[in-house]
Each structure stands twice: as C-alpha cells, then as structure tokens.
Coordinates of C-alpha atoms in Angstrom, one line a residue:
M1 CA 0.0 0.0 0.0
A2 CA 2.6 2.5 -1.1
E3 CA 0.0 5.2 -1.8
A4 CA -1.3 5.1 1.8
N5 CA 2.2 5.3 3.2
E6 CA 3.1 8.2 0.9
H7 CA 0.3 10.3 2.4
N8 CA 1.2 9.2 6.0
S9 CA -2.3 7.9 6.5
T10 CA -4.0 4.8 7.8
S11 CA -6.3 4.6 4.8
G12 CA -5.9 1.3 3.1
T13 CA -3.8 -0.3 5.7
Y14 CA -6.9 -2.3 6.7
L15 CA -5.7 -4.6 4.0
E16 CA -2.8 -5.7 6.1
L17 CA -4.9 -6.3 9.1
T18 CA -7.4 -8.2 6.9
Q19 CA -4.6 -10.4 5.6
A20 CA -3.4 -11.0 9.2
G21 CA -6.9 -12.0 10.2
I22 CA -7.2 -14.5 7.3
I23 CA -3.8 -16.0 8.3
G24 CA -5.0 -16.2 11.9
T25 CA -8.2 -18.0 10.7
M26 CA -6.1 -20.6 8.9
L27 CA -4.1 -21.2 12.0
F28 CA -7.2 -21.3 14.2
V29 CA -9.0 -23.9 12.0
T30 CA -5.8 -26.0 11.6
A31 CA -5.2 -26.1 15.3
G32 CA -8.8 -27.0 16.1
L33 CA -8.7 -29.9 13.6
W34 CA -5.3 -31.1 14.9
S35 CA -6.7 -31.2 18.5
F36 CA -9.4 -33.6 17.4
I37 CA -7.8 -35.7 14.6
S38 CA -4.1 -36.0 15.4
P39 CA -3.2 -38.9 17.8
T40 CA -1.1 -36.3 19.7
G41 CA -3.9 -33.8 19.8
L42 CA -4.9 -32.6 23.3
I43 CA -8.5 -33.6 22.8
S44 CA -7.6 -37.0 21.3
K45 CA -5.3 -37.8 24.3
G46 CA -8.0 -36.6 26.7
E47 CA -5.7 -34.0 28.3
I48 CA -8.1 -31.2 27.7
S49 CA -11.9 -31.2 27.6
P50 CA -13.9 -30.0 24.6
I51 CA -15.5 -27.4 26.9
E52 CA -12.2 -26.0 27.9
L53 CA -11.0 -25.9 24.3
T54 CA -14.3 -24.1 23.3
L55 CA -13.7 -21.4 25.9
I56 CA -10.0 -21.0 24.9
G57 CA -11.0 -20.9 21.2
T58 CA -13.6 -18.3 21.8
M59 CA -11.0 -16.1 23.6
V60 CA -8.4 -16.6 20.9
A61 CA -10.9 -15.7 18.1
S62 CA -12.4 -12.7 19.9
H63 CA -9.1 -11.0 20.7
G64 CA -7.2 -12.4 17.8
W65 CA -8.1 -12.9 14.2
V66 CA -11.7 -11.6 14.4
M67 CA -10.5 -8.5 16.1
C68 CA -8.1 -7.9 13.2
F69 CA -11.1 -7.3 10.9
V70 CA -12.7 -4.8 13.3
L71 CA -9.5 -2.9 13.9
G72 CA -8.8 -2.8 10.2
A73 CA -12.2 -1.1 9.6
A74 CA -11.7 1.3 12.5
F75 CA -8.3 2.5 11.3
D76 CA -9.7 3.1 7.9
V77 CA -13.1 4.8 8.4
L78 CA -12.8 6.8 11.7
P79 CA -10.8 9.6 10.1
F80 CA -13.6 10.1 7.6
I81 CA -16.2 10.2 10.3
H82 CA -14.5 12.4 12.9
R83 CA -12.5 14.6 10.5
F84 CA -9.2 14.1 12.1
V85 CA -6.6 11.3 12.2
P86 CA -6.3 9.7 15.7
F87 CA -4.0 6.8 14.6
E88 CA -0.5 6.5 13.4
E89 CA 0.7 3.8 11.0
S90 CA 3.2 2.6 13.6
S91 CA 0.3 1.8 15.9
L92 CA -1.4 -0.3 13.3
K93 CA 1.9 -2.2 12.6
S94 CA 2.3 -2.9 16.2
V95 CA -1.2 -4.1 16.6
Q96 CA -0.9 -6.3 13.5
N97 CA 2.3 -7.9 14.7
L98 CA 1.1 -8.5 18.2
N99 CA -2.2 -10.0 17.1
L100 CA -0.7 -12.4 14.5
G101 CA 2.3 -13.2 16.7
G102 CA 0.0 -14.1 19.6
T103 CA -2.1 -16.4 17.4
I104 CA 1.1 -18.1 16.0
V105 CA 2.4 -18.7 19.5
I106 CA -0.9 -20.3 20.7
F107 CA -1.0 -22.4 17.5
V108 CA 2.5 -23.8 18.2
G109 CA 1.5 -24.7 21.7
L110 CA -1.7 -26.4 20.7
I111 CA -0.2 -28.6 18.0
S112 CA 2.7 -29.6 20.3
G113 CA 0.4 -31.9 22.2
N114 CA 2.1 -31.0 25.5
L115 CA -0.5 -29.6 27.9
G116 CA 2.0 -27.7 30.1
F117 CA 3.7 -26.1 27.1
F118 CA 0.3 -25.2 25.7
Y119 CA -0.7 -23.3 28.8
Q120 CA 2.6 -21.4 28.7
T121 CA 2.1 -20.4 25.0
F122 CA -1.5 -19.5 25.8
L123 CA -0.2 -17.1 28.4
I124 CA 2.3 -15.6 26.0
G125 CA -0.3 -15.3 23.2
M126 CA -2.9 -13.7 25.5
S127 CA -0.2 -11.3 26.7
A128 CA 0.4 -10.3 23.1
F129 CA -3.3 -9.7 22.6
A130 CA -3.3 -7.6 25.8
F131 CA -0.4 -5.4 24.5
Q132 CA -2.2 -4.8 21.2
Y133 CA -4.9 -3.0 23.3
V134 CA -2.2 -1.0 25.1
H135 CA -1.1 0.4 21.7
L136 CA -4.7 1.6 21.2
W137 CA -4.9 3.5 24.5
N138 CA -3.5 6.8 23.2
P139 CA -5.3 6.8 19.8
I140 CA -8.6 6.0 21.6
R141 CA -7.9 8.8 24.1
R142 CA -7.3 11.3 21.3
L143 CA -10.4 10.0 19.5
L144 CA -12.7 10.4 22.5
S145 CA -11.4 13.9 23.2
N146 CA -11.6 15.1 19.6
R147 CA -14.6 13.2 18.3
N148 CA -16.9 15.2 16.0
L149 CA -20.5 14.0 16.2
G150 CA -23.7 16.0 15.8
L151 CA -27.0 15.3 17.5
S152 CA -28.3 13.9 14.2
D153 CA -25.4 11.5 13.6
P154 CA -26.8 8.2 12.5
V155 CA -24.6 6.2 14.8
G156 CA -24.2 8.6 17.7
I157 CA -22.8 7.5 21.0
A158 CA -22.8 3.9 19.8
G159 CA -19.9 4.7 17.6
V160 CA -17.6 5.6 20.5
L161 CA -18.7 2.9 23.0
P162 CA -16.3 0.3 21.7
G163 CA -13.4 2.7 22.3
I164 CA -14.5 3.2 25.9
T165 CA -14.7 -0.5 26.7
I166 CA -12.0 -2.1 24.5
V167 CA -9.2 -0.8 26.7
I168 CA -10.4 -3.3 29.3
G169 CA -9.4 -6.0 26.9
S170 CA -5.8 -5.9 28.2
M171 CA -7.0 -6.9 31.7
I172 CA -9.3 -9.6 30.3
C173 CA -6.6 -11.2 28.2
L174 CA -4.0 -11.2 31.1
V175 CA -6.5 -12.7 33.5
A176 CA -7.4 -15.4 31.1
G177 CA -3.8 -16.2 30.3
L178 CA -2.6 -16.3 33.9
D179 CA -5.4 -18.5 35.2
S180 CA -6.2 -20.6 32.0
E181 CA -6.4 -23.9 33.9
N182 CA -9.4 -22.6 35.9
L183 CA -12.7 -23.1 33.9
G184 CA -14.4 -20.5 36.0
T185 CA -11.9 -17.9 35.0
L186 CA -12.3 -18.8 31.3
Y187 CA -16.1 -18.5 31.6
L188 CA -15.8 -15.2 33.3
T189 CA -13.3 -13.7 30.8
M190 CA -15.3 -15.0 27.9
W191 CA -18.4 -13.3 29.0
M192 CA -16.5 -10.1 29.9
S193 CA -15.1 -10.2 26.3
I194 CA -18.6 -10.5 24.9
D195 CA -20.3 -8.0 27.2
L196 CA -17.6 -5.3 27.2
I197 CA -16.1 -5.7 23.8
W198 CA -18.2 -7.6 21.3
I199 CA -21.7 -6.4 22.2
P200 CA -20.5 -2.7 21.8
I201 CA -18.6 -3.6 18.6
C202 CA -21.6 -5.4 17.0
W203 CA -23.9 -2.6 18.1
A204 CA -21.6 0.0 16.5
L205 CA -20.8 -1.8 13.3
S206 CA -24.4 -2.7 12.7
L207 CA -25.6 0.9 13.1
S208 CA -22.6 2.2 11.1
Y209 CA -23.5 -0.1 8.2
F210 CA -27.3 0.1 8.3
N211 CA -27.8 3.7 9.5
R212 CA -24.8 5.5 8.0
R213 CA -23.6 3.4 5.0
R214 CA -27.0 2.2 3.8
N215 CA -29.2 4.9 5.2
W216 CA -31.8 2.4 6.2
K217 CA -32.4 4.2 9.6
I218 CA -33.1 0.9 11.4
V219 CA -32.8 2.9 14.6
P220 CA -33.8 6.6 14.7
A221 CA -30.9 8.8 15.7
N222 CA -32.9 10.2 18.6
Q223 CA -33.3 6.7 20.0
I224 CA -29.7 5.5 19.8
G225 CA -28.7 7.1 23.1
I226 CA -31.5 5.5 25.2
R227 CA -31.0 2.2 23.5
S228 CA -27.3 2.3 24.1
S229 CA -28.1 3.0 27.8
I230 CA -30.4 0.1 28.0
I231 CA -27.8 -2.3 26.5
G232 CA -25.1 -0.8 28.8
G233 CA -27.3 -1.2 31.9
L234 CA -28.0 -4.8 31.1
V235 CA -24.4 -5.5 30.5
L236 CA -23.4 -4.0 33.9
I237 CA -26.1 -6.1 35.6
H238 CA -25.0 -9.2 33.8
L239 CA -21.4 -8.7 34.7
S240 CA -22.2 -8.0 38.3
F241 CA -23.9 -11.4 38.5
E242 CA -21.1 -13.1 36.6
I243 CA -18.5 -11.8 39.1
A244 CA -20.8 -12.7 42.0
Y245 CA -21.2 -16.2 40.5
F246 CA -17.5 -16.6 40.1
Y247 CA -16.9 -15.9 43.8
S248 CA -19.9 -18.2 44.7
Y249 CA -22.0 -15.4 46.1
V250 CA -24.9 -16.4 43.9
G251 CA -26.1 -19.5 42.1
E252 CA -25.9 -20.2 38.4
S253 CA -29.6 -19.5 37.6
I254 CA -29.7 -15.7 37.2
P255 CA -26.2 -15.4 35.5
F256 CA -27.3 -18.1 33.0
L257 CA -30.5 -16.2 32.3
L258 CA -28.7 -13.0 31.8
R259 CA -26.2 -14.6 29.4
G260 CA -29.0 -15.1 26.9
G261 CA -30.9 -12.0 28.0
V262 CA -28.1 -9.5 27.1
I263 CA -27.8 -11.1 23.6
L264 CA -31.5 -11.0 23.1
A265 CA -31.6 -7.3 24.2
L266 CA -28.9 -6.4 21.7
G267 CA -30.8 -8.2 18.9
L268 CA -34.1 -6.4 19.8
M269 CA -32.4 -3.0 20.0
L270 CA -31.3 -3.5 16.4
N271 CA -34.9 -3.6 15.2
P272 CA -34.5 -6.9 13.2
H273 CA -37.9 -6.4 11.6
R274 CA -36.7 -3.3 9.9
I275 CA -33.5 -5.0 8.8
I276 CA -35.6 -7.7 7.2
Q277 CA -38.0 -5.3 5.6
N278 CA -35.3 -3.2 4.0
S279 CA -33.4 -6.3 2.8
I280 CA -36.6 -7.4 1.0
R281 CA -37.2 -4.0 -0.5
E282 CA -33.6 -3.1 -1.4
K283 CA -31.5 -4.9 -4.1
H284 CA -28.0 -4.1 -2.9
Y285 CA -26.8 -4.9 0.6
S286 CA -24.4 -7.2 2.5
A287 CA -26.4 -10.4 3.2
L288 CA -23.6 -11.4 5.6
I289 CA -24.4 -8.5 7.9
V290 CA -28.1 -8.9 7.5
V291 CA -28.0 -12.6 8.4
S292 CA -25.6 -12.1 11.3
C293 CA -27.7 -9.4 12.9
T294 CA -30.9 -11.3 12.4
L295 CA -29.4 -14.3 14.2
I296 CA -28.6 -12.3 17.3
P297 CA -32.2 -12.1 18.7
I298 CA -32.8 -15.7 17.6
I299 CA -29.9 -17.0 19.6
G300 CA -30.8 -14.9 22.6
A301 CA -34.4 -16.0 22.5
I302 CA -33.5 -19.7 22.2
S303 CA -31.2 -19.3 25.1
V304 CA -33.8 -17.7 27.3
F305 CA -36.4 -20.2 26.3
L306 CA -34.2 -23.2 27.1
W307 CA -33.4 -21.6 30.5
S308 CA -37.1 -21.1 31.2
I309 CA -38.0 -24.8 30.6
D310 CA -35.1 -26.1 32.8
S311 CA -33.1 -23.6 34.8
T312 CA -31.9 -26.2 37.3
T313 CA -30.0 -28.4 34.8
P314 CA -29.7 -26.1 31.7
R315 CA -28.4 -27.3 28.4
M316 CA -25.0 -26.1 27.3
F317 CA -26.5 -23.7 24.8
V318 CA -27.7 -21.6 27.8
Y319 CA -24.3 -20.9 29.3
I320 CA -21.6 -21.5 26.7
G321 CA -23.1 -22.2 23.3
N322 CA -24.8 -18.8 23.0
G323 CA -21.5 -17.0 23.8
F324 CA -19.5 -19.1 21.3
L325 CA -22.0 -18.3 18.6
M326 CA -22.0 -14.6 19.5
I327 CA -18.3 -14.6 18.4
L328 CA -18.4 -17.4 15.8
P329 CA -20.1 -16.9 13.5
I330 CA -22.0 -13.7 14.4
G331 CA -19.2 -11.3 15.4
A332 CA -17.0 -12.7 12.7
G333 CA -19.9 -12.4 10.2
I334 CA -20.6 -8.7 11.0
A335 CA -16.9 -7.8 11.0
T336 CA -16.0 -9.5 7.7
G337 CA -19.2 -8.3 6.0
Y338 CA -18.3 -4.7 7.0
I339 CA -14.7 -5.0 5.9
S340 CA -15.7 -6.5 2.5
T341 CA -18.1 -3.7 1.9
L342 CA -15.5 -1.1 2.8
H343 CA -13.0 -2.8 0.4
E344 CA -15.5 -2.5 -2.4
D345 CA -16.0 1.1 -1.5
H346 CA -12.2 1.6 -1.9
L347 CA -12.5 -0.1 -5.3
H348 CA -15.2 2.4 -6.2
R349 CA -17.3 -0.5 -7.4
R350 CA -20.8 0.6 -8.4
E351 CA -23.6 -0.9 -6.4
E352 CA -25.2 -2.7 -9.3
N353 CA -21.9 -4.5 -9.9
R354 CA -21.7 -5.8 -6.4
T355 CA -23.0 -9.1 -5.1
N356 CA -25.0 -9.5 -1.9
G357 CA -22.8 -12.4 -0.8
W358 CA -25.5 -14.9 -0.1
P359 CA -23.2 -17.9 -0.5
T360 CA -21.1 -16.7 2.4
S361 CA -24.3 -15.9 4.4
I362 CA -25.5 -19.5 3.8
I363 CA -22.1 -20.7 5.3
V364 CA -23.0 -18.6 8.4
L365 CA -26.3 -20.3 8.7
I366 CA -24.8 -23.7 8.3
A367 CA -22.2 -22.8 10.9
T368 CA -24.9 -21.7 13.3
V369 CA -26.9 -24.8 13.0
S370 CA -24.0 -27.3 13.0
I371 CA -22.3 -25.6 16.0
S372 CA -25.5 -25.3 17.9
G373 CA -26.2 -29.0 17.8
P374 CA -23.5 -30.1 20.3
F375 CA -24.7 -27.5 22.8
L376 CA -28.4 -28.4 22.7
R377 CA -27.9 -31.4 25.0
E378 CA -27.2 -31.5 28.7
K379 CA -23.8 -33.1 28.1
L380 CA -21.4 -32.4 25.3
I381 CA -22.4 -34.5 22.3
F382 CA -18.7 -34.9 21.4
E383 CA -18.3 -37.3 24.3
T384 CA -20.8 -39.8 22.7
L385 CA -19.8 -39.6 19.1
S386 CA -16.9 -41.1 17.1
I387 CA -13.9 -38.9 16.4
Q388 CA -14.8 -38.8 12.7
I389 CA -18.3 -37.4 13.4
R390 CA -17.0 -35.0 16.0
T391 CA -14.5 -33.6 13.5
A392 CA -17.1 -33.3 10.7
I393 CA -19.4 -31.3 13.0
I394 CA -16.7 -28.9 14.0
A395 CA -14.8 -28.7 10.8
L396 CA -17.5 -28.2 8.1
P397 CA -18.5 -24.6 8.7
F398 CA -15.0 -23.5 9.5
L399 CA -13.6 -25.2 6.4
L400 CA -16.3 -23.6 4.3
A401 CA -15.6 -20.2 5.8
L402 CA -11.8 -20.6 5.3
F403 CA -12.3 -21.6 1.7
R404 CA -14.5 -18.5 1.1
M405 CA -12.0 -16.2 2.9
S406 CA -9.1 -17.6 0.9
T407 CA -10.9 -17.1 -2.5
W408 CA -11.9 -13.6 -1.5
W409 CA -8.3 -12.8 -0.5
K410 CA -7.1 -14.1 -3.8
E411 CA -9.7 -12.3 -5.9
E412 CA -10.3 -9.1 -3.9
V413 CA -7.6 -8.2 -1.3
I414 CA -4.9 -7.9 -3.9
P415 CA -6.7 -5.9 -6.6
K416 CA -5.5 -5.1 -10.1
K417 CA -3.1 -2.2 -10.3
G418 CA -4.9 1.1 -10.4
S419 CA -8.3 -0.2 -9.2
W420 CA -7.9 0.7 -5.6
Q421 CA -8.5 4.3 -4.4
R422 CA -7.2 5.7 -1.1
I423 CA -10.5 7.6 -0.5
P424 CA -13.4 5.2 -0.7
M425 CA -16.7 6.1 -2.3
F426 CA -19.6 7.2 0.0
W427 CA -17.1 8.0 2.8
D428 CA -15.7 10.9 0.9
E429 CA -19.2 12.5 0.9
L430 CA -19.5 12.8 4.7
H431 CA -17.6 16.0 5.2
E432 CA -15.6 18.7 3.3
P433 CA -12.8 18.6 2.3
L434 CA -13.2 15.2 0.7
D435 CA -9.8 13.9 2.1
P436 CA -9.8 13.6 5.9
Y437 CA -6.0 13.8 5.9
E438 CA -6.3 17.4 4.8
F439 CA -7.5 18.1 8.4
E440 CA -5.0 18.8 11.0
S441 CA -4.1 15.9 13.2
E442 CA -4.1 16.6 16.9

C-alpha cells in the first residue's frame, strides 16, 4: 500500500490487518482440527476437555483474528467520520504484529500436544493480545477527546462505545492467560469479552452499516442514546452477577438467564424487523451483515427459552453455546461483512456491480446450525460420538468459511493495479474537504 504510506495515513492499511486476520483464521482452524484428529492432539489424548477448548478458542478468536477485521475497519473509516486522524501507521503495525504473533504462539503450543507447554504459550499469546490493546490507548484517548459527532449523527454514542470499553481488553486477556487452567476464569473472561467488547462492537458496526452506510435508519438517531443506555445497563447487571457467581455469592440460575438475555436485548435493540423489511425492499446490501444481525435475537431468544424450561440443569447452549455463537459466526460475520463492503468502496465499485454475498451468508447459517447441535444437550455431544463425526461437525462450517476467505483474499484483497483508491466512495461525501487527511491531526 505505497499510496497510503506516501500520504502518511492509515487509509488502506486495513488490507494488512485483513490479511493478518485471514492467516489467523487458517491457524485457528488447523489447530482445532489437529486437536481432534491427530493422535497427539490434546482432545484425542484426553488431556483437555472440549468445553475448555471451546472457551479457549472463543477467547483466541475474539481477541485475535476476528479483532483484526474490526480494527482494520476502524483504522480506515474513523478519520472520515470524525474529521481528524487519531491513529499513526506505527500503531497499526504494532497491533498487527502482536495480534498475529499471539495467534502463532498459541497455534504452536496447541499442535505440540504438550498440555503444560500449551498453557505457557497461551499465556504468551494472550499477553500479546493484551499489549495490542495497550497500543490503542493513546489513539482512543485522542479520538474520544476530539470526536466530532452532531446530534443527528446516524450512529451517535454507539460509535464511540467500543473505544471506551475495548481498553479493558488488556486486563481480560491477562487474567485469562494467567489462570487458564481454571474453567471458572475462562467462563468469566469469555463473558467479559462478549459484554464489554463484542456487544458494543456489534452494536456500533451494525448501526454504522445500516444507518450510515445504507441509510436504512433501522434505529432513529434520537433513540440511539437511550437504546445504548439500555444495553449498557443490562451489560453491567449481567457482569455484576457473573462476578458474584465466580466468587460463589450467587447460584448459576440468574447469571445463565442474563447470558442469553443480554444477547436478546442487543438483537431487539437493532430492530431486526426493519432490517428484514429493508433487505426485502432493497436490491443491494451485505447479506452477511443482515443474516448475522438477524441471528442475534434468535440465539438470545432460544437461550432464554431453554433456560425457562429447565433452569436447574440447563443445556450447554444456555451458558456457553450462546457465547461461542456470538463470536463465531455472528461477530465474525458482521466484521467480515463490514470490511468486505469497505473494500468494495475503496475499489469504487458501483452498487449494481456488487453481489450481496448470499453464498457466504449460507455458510454462516450452516455454521450456526452445526455448531448449535452439540450445545443443545445437557452433556457435550462430542463425548458420545466417534472422532470422525466430531471432526465433521466442528470442521464443516470452518472449512467452508476458510475456503471463502481464501478465495476472497485471492480475488479481492490484492486488486489489479490502479483499481484501488485511497479515498473510498460514499465516505468521501460525509464532510468537506473530501480527504480527511487534509484536516490537522491533533
């Protein structure tokens, strides 16, 4: 991206984070398959339970390769929105290296087949993820102090919420890495990641796409503040009960209810009926974002329903499956859908020449169904199935997604010379002058 570097901007460097995210996905899928298939895999040897690997995998995805897509989009579009440049290219490079480096270290530990060594590499990898957030502290501080949002902004306060909460990611990663042998700690840090990082991110990206990019106005601008407050209030209540449950001050019933309740609340605040109505009426949109957002209230409702019919011995979907799905495939779907739309904007591709991406969206649906199956029983279904069936259930959606990512990388991420523009279409219309890098950086 010589052109981006020449202008000393972060526009276009999202491509590097996108590539790091795709490489991280390859390592993630390979390590997961190795754990189940290889005779030296930790699952095959019985040294680690599928539940523990699920929790660890959720943490690695949420702070590793999925986060790459989110940060790539943020580095690219925030200067266009706020009319100043809060980031430096060196910050992006550091984040990219720490993110991918952490994933590689954890990958090496997992395929080693040595449980003690794996815990050590997991600590190193999570520490790298923690330090990636440290590099974001100063840019986020500058962004919050210099943000430029009017009362009629279509995203409003929702657009800065992730910046307020994401700095806590450092603490979450370090706690998970230091006490990774404790299932209770992994549960707590997973739900802290979802509540404090991924719910704000999904809320912000969804509104940014539907309200700002598509102008669908799924949530009126004057309601964003109160809806954000409702979501934030539920998150704080949920986290209070999670911490109390971790220290055995309360039982599991209320925390388990709130795990699904906070997801359901996010889904309802997005007005899914308006998303569906607009997707039926409009011809051009990202089906990946539409499907992912529509799945949020469905997963939340199923979780609450399953809790209501049996709160004493709840199914795994109620307390871990819903959280795993919130990251994979929902969070990943929203993030990759957003970054692919942004990339097409940089290519200045006309709307009528774009595809909605339904094949990828179908992969998300397959992933949701196939991943949900093991969690819809009281005990993990993996324990009663052969290794071949276990692997097929886990691998199918991830292999499909990996194939789609790889083909997209080959076809789109490395475009033909001259087709990529530093200033993306649509985003250059938000403010004057057209180029945000003509504004003075603080």
